[in-house]
Short mmCIF file of C-alpha atoms in Angstrom, two decimals:
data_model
loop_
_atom_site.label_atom_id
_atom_site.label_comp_id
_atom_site.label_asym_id
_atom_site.label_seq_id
_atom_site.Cartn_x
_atom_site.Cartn_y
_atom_site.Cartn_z
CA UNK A 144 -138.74 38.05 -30.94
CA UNK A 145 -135.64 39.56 -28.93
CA UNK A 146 -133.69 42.28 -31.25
CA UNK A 147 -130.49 41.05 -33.01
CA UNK A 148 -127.85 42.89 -31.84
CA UNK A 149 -125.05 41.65 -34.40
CA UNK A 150 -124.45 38.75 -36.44
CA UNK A 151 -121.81 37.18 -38.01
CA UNK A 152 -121.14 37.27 -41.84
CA UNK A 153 -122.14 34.47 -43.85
CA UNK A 154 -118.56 33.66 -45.04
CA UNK A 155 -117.00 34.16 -41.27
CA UNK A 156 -119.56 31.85 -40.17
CA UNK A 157 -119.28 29.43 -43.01
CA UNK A 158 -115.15 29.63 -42.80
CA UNK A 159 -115.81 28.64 -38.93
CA UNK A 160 -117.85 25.48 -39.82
CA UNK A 161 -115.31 24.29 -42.45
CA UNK A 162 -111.99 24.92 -40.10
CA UNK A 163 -110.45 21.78 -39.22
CA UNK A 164 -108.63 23.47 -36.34
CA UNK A 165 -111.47 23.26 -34.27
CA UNK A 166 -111.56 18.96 -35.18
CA UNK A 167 -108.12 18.82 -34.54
CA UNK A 168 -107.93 20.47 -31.02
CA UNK A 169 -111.11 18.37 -30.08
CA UNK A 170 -109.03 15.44 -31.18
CA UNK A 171 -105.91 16.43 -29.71
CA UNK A 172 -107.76 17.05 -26.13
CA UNK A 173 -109.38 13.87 -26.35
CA UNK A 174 -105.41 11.49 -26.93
CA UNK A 175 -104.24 14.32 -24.33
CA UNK A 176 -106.71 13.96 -21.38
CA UNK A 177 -109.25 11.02 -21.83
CA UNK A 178 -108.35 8.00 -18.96
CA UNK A 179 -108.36 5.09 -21.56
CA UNK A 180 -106.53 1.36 -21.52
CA UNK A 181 -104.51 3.18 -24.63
CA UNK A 182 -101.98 -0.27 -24.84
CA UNK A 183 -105.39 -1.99 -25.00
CA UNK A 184 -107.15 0.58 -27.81
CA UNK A 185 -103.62 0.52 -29.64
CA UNK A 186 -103.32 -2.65 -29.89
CA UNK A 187 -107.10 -3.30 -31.36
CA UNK A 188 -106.86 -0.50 -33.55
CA UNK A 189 -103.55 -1.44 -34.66
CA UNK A 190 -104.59 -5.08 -35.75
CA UNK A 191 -107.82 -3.42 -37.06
CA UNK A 192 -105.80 -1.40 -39.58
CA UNK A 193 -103.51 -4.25 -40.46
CA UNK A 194 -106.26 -6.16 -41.72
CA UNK A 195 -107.83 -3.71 -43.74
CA UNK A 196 -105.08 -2.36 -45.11
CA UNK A 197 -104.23 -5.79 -45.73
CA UNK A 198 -107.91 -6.33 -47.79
CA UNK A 199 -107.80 -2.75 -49.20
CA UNK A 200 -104.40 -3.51 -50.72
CA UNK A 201 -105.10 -7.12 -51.65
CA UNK A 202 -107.91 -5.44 -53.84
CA UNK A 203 -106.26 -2.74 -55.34
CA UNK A 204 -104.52 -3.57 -58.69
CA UNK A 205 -106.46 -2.77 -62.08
CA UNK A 206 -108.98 -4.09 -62.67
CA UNK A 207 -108.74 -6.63 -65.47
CA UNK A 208 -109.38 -5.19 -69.50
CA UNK A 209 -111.64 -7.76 -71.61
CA UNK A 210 -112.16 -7.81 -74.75
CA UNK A 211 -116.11 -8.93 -74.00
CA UNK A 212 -118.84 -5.98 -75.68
CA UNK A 213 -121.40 -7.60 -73.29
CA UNK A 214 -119.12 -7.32 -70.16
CA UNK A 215 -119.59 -4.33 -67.57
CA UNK A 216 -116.43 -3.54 -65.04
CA UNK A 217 -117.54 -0.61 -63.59
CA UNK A 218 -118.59 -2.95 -60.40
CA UNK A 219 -114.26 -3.67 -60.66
CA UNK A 220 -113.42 -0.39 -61.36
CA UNK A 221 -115.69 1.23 -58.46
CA UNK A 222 -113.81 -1.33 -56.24
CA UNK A 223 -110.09 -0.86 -57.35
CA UNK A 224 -111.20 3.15 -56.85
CA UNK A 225 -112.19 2.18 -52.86
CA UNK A 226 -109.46 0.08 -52.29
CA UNK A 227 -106.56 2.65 -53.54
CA UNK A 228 -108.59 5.35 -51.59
CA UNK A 229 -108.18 3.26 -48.33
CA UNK A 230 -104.69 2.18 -49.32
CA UNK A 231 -103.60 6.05 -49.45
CA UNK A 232 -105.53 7.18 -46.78
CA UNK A 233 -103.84 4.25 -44.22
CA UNK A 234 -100.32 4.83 -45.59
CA UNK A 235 -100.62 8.96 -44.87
CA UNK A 236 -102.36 7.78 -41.46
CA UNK A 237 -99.42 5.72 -40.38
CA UNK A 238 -96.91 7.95 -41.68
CA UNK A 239 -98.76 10.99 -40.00
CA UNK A 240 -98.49 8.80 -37.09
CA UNK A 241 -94.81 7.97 -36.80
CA UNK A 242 -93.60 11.42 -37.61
CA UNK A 243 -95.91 12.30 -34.52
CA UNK A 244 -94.58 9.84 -31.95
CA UNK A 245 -91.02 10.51 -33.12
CA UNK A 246 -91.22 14.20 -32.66
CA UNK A 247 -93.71 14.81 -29.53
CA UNK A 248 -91.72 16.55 -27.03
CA UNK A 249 -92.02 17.88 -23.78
CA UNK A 250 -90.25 21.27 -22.49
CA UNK A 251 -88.58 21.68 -19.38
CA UNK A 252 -86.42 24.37 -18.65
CA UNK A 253 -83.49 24.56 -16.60
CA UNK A 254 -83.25 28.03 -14.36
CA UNK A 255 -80.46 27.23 -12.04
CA UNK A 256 -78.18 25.57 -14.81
CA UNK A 257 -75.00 27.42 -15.95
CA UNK A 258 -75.56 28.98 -19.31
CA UNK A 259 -72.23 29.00 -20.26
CA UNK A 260 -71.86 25.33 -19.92
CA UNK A 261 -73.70 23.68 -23.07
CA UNK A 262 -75.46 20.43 -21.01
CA UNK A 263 -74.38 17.18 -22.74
CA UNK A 264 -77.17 16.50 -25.42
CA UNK A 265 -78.32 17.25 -28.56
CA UNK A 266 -81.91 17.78 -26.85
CA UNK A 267 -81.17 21.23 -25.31
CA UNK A 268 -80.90 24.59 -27.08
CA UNK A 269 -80.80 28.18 -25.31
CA UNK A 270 -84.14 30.26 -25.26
CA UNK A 271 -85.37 33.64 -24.03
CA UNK A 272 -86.40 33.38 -20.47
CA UNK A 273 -89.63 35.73 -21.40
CA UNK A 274 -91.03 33.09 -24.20
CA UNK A 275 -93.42 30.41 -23.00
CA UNK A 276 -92.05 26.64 -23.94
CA UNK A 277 -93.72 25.83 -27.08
CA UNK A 278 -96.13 22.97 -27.43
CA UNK A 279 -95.76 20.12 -29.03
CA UNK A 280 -98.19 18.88 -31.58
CA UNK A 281 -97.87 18.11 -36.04
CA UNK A 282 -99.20 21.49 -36.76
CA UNK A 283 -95.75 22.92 -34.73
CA UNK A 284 -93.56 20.91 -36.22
CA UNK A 285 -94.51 21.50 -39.39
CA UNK A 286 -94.50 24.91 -38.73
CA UNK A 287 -90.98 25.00 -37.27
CA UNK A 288 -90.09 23.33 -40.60
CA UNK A 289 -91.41 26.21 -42.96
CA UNK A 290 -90.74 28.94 -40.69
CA UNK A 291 -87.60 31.02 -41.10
CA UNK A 292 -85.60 31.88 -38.56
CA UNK A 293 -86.23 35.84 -37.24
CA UNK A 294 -84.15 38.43 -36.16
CA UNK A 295 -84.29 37.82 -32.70
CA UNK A 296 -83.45 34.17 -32.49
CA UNK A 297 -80.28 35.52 -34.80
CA UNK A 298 -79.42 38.16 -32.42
CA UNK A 299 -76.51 37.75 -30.22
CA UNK A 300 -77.32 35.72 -26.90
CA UNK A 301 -77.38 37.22 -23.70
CA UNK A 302 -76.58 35.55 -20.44
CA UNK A 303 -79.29 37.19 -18.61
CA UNK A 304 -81.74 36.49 -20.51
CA UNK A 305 -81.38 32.77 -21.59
CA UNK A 306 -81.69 30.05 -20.05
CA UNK A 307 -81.10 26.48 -21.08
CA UNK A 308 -84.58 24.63 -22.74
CA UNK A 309 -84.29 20.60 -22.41
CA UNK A 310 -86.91 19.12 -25.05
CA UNK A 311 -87.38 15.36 -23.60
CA UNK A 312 -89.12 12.60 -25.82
CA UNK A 313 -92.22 12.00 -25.07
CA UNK A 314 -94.82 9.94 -27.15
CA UNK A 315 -97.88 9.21 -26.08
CA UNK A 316 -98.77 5.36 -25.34
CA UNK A 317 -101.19 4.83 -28.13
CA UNK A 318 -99.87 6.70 -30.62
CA UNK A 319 -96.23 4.30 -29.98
CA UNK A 320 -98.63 1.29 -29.57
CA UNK A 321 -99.60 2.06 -33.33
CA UNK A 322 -96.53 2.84 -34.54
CA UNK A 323 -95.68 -0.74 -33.45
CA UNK A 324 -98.38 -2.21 -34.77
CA UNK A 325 -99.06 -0.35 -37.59
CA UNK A 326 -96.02 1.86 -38.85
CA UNK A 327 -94.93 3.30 -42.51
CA UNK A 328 -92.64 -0.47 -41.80
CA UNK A 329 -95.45 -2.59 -42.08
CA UNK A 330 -97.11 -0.41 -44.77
CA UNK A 331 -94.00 -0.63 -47.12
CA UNK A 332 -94.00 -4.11 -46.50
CA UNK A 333 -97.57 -4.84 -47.87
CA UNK A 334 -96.75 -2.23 -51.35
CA UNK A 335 -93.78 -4.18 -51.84
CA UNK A 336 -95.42 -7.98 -52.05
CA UNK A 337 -98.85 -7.01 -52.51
CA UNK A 338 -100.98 -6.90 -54.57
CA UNK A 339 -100.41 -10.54 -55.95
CA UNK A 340 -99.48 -11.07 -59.65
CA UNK A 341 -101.79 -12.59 -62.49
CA UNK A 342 -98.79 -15.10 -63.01
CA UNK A 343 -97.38 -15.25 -59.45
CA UNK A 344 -97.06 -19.67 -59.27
CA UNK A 345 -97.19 -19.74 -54.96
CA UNK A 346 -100.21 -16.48 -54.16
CA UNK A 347 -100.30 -18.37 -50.53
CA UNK A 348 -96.95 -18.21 -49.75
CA UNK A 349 -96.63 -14.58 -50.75
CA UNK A 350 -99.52 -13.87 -48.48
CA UNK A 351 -97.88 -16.01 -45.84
CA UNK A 352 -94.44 -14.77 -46.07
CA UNK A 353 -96.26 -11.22 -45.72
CA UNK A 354 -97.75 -11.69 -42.87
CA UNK A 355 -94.75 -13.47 -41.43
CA UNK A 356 -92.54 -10.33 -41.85
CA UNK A 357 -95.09 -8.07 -40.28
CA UNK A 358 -95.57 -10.42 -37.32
CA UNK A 359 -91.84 -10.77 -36.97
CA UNK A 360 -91.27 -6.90 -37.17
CA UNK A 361 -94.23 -5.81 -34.92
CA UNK A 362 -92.89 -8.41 -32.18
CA UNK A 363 -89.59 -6.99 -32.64
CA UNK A 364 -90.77 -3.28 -31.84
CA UNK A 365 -92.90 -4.40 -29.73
CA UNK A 366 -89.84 -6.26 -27.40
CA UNK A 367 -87.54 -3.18 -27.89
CA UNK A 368 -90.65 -0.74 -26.45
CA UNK A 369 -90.69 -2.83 -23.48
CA UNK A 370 -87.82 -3.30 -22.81
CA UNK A 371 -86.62 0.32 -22.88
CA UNK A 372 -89.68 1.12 -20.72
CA UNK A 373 -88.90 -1.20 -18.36
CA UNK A 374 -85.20 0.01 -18.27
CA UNK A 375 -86.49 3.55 -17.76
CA UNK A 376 -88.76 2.25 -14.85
CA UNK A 377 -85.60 0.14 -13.36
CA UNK A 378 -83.33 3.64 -13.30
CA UNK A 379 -85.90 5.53 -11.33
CA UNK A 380 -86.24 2.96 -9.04
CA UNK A 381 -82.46 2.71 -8.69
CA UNK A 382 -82.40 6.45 -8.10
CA UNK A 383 -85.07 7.06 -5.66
CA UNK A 384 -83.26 4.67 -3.68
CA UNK A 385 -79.77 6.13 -4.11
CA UNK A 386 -81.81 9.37 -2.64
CA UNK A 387 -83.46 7.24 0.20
CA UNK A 388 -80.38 6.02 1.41
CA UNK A 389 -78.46 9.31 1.18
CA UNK A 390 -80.86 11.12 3.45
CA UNK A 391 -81.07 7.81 5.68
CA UNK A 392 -76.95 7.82 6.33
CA UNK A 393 -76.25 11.15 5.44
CA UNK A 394 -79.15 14.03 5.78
CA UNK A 395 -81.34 12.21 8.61
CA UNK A 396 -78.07 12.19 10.93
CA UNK A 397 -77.39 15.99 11.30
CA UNK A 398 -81.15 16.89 11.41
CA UNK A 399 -82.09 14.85 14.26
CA UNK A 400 -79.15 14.04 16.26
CA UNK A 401 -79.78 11.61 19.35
CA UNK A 402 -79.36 12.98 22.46
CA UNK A 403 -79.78 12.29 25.93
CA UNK A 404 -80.37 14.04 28.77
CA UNK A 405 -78.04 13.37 31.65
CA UNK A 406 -78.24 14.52 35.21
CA UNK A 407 -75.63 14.99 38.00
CA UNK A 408 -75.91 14.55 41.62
CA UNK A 409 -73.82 16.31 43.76
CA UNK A 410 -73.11 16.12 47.60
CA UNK A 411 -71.78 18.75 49.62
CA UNK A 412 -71.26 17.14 52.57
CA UNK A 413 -68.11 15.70 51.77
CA UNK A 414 -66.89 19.57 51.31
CA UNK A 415 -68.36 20.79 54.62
CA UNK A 416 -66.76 18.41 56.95
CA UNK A 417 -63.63 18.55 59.12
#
């Protein structure tokens, strides 16, 4: 048996096993990086979680008090105590979600920009040229939240030393394809009409009025996503070929003139002669 040379504590190695931080970055790499149909998985998912939120919440009022000696309602009880589980879990899930897509950035900094001139937008704030652009994930936000401001982001600026930080929006696809599908809209919408009441005199057109709001508000995100994607995809279209025609009557021109060679012939016999 080869020597042990050191070993870990038991509560450093137990503290390792229990961090979630190791969960989280494995799940963060694998929405990052993994080549997936994500309109495709969100939009499976996102009906997946409509419908049992839609059961779980269906199923989650008290359970009904009898006066019966004889009668047993733990099997209600155990059930009401799954279904408000799920309901709570879904409704932090979505919420997590939407706070996510609407605050995932992504930092580009601008070298060449003048630092005395504040660029147009509420997106762009002045950092130290030496920090590294910050990444964007809950855990950050959250953190930039609690966080108080130190001394050196209080300290006066300096113009060599700052440059101008842009922070551009940018969600990932399956994380907006859920929020679509399956926002804190739709779950507010299902706590407000369900679950149905002992007494309620139409239970099927509650359920269908439901589901007819949440159809007409995830078509209705779902048109505006598209339709701002396919503006976005329209502008760089339009300004690639503002570029390609710039360099075609413009740049092109002056870097590779035509020319032509030309030759001339001259005679001197016509000078010689008397």
């Amino acid at each position: 048996m080869p020597r042990l040379v050191r070993r870990k504590p038991l509560l450093q190695r137990l503290s390792t096993l229990l961090n979630p931080m190791d969960f989280l970055l494995w799940l963060s790499e694998e929405l990052e990086t993994r080549d997936w149909d994500s309109e495709n998985a969100g939009t499976q998912l996102g009906l997946g979680l409509n419908f049992v939120f839609l059961l779980a919440r269906a199923n989650s009022g008290s359970a009904p008090t009898t006066d019966d000696v004889f009668g047993s309602e733990d099997k209600s009880l155990w059930l009401s105590l799954i279904a408000n589980s799920i309901v709570w879990g879904l409704g932090i899930f979505a919420v997590t979600n939407g706070v996510y897509t609407l605050s995932r950035t992504r930092k580009y900094r601008m070298f060449e920009a003048n630092i005395d001139v504040q660029p147009g937008t509420p997106s762009a704030r002045r950092v130290r040229v030496q920090g590294s652009p910050a990444s964007s994930s809950p855990l950050r936000f959250l953190a930039n939240m609690i966080t108080p401001e130190g001394p050196e982001s209080r300290s006066h600026p300096d113009k060599n030393r700052d440059v101008w930080e842009l922070a551009v929006w940018d969600p990932l696809p399956i994380s907006m394809r859920l929020f679509c599908l399956f926002g804190p809209a739709h779950v507010l919408v299902y706590s407000m009409f369900l679950p149905l009441a002992s007494l309620d005199p139409r239970p099927s057109i509650t359920v269908f009025n439901t589901l007819f709001l949440q159809v007409i508000l995830s078509a209705q995100l779902l048109l505006f996503f598209s339709k701002f994607t396919q503006q976005g995809k329209d502008n760089s279209i339009i300004q690639k070929e503002v570029m390609h025609e710039y360099d075609t009557k413009f740049v092109h021109p002056f870097m590779h003139p035509v020319v032509r060679d030309v030759g001339i012939q001259v005679s001197t016999d016509a000078g010689t002669t008397a």
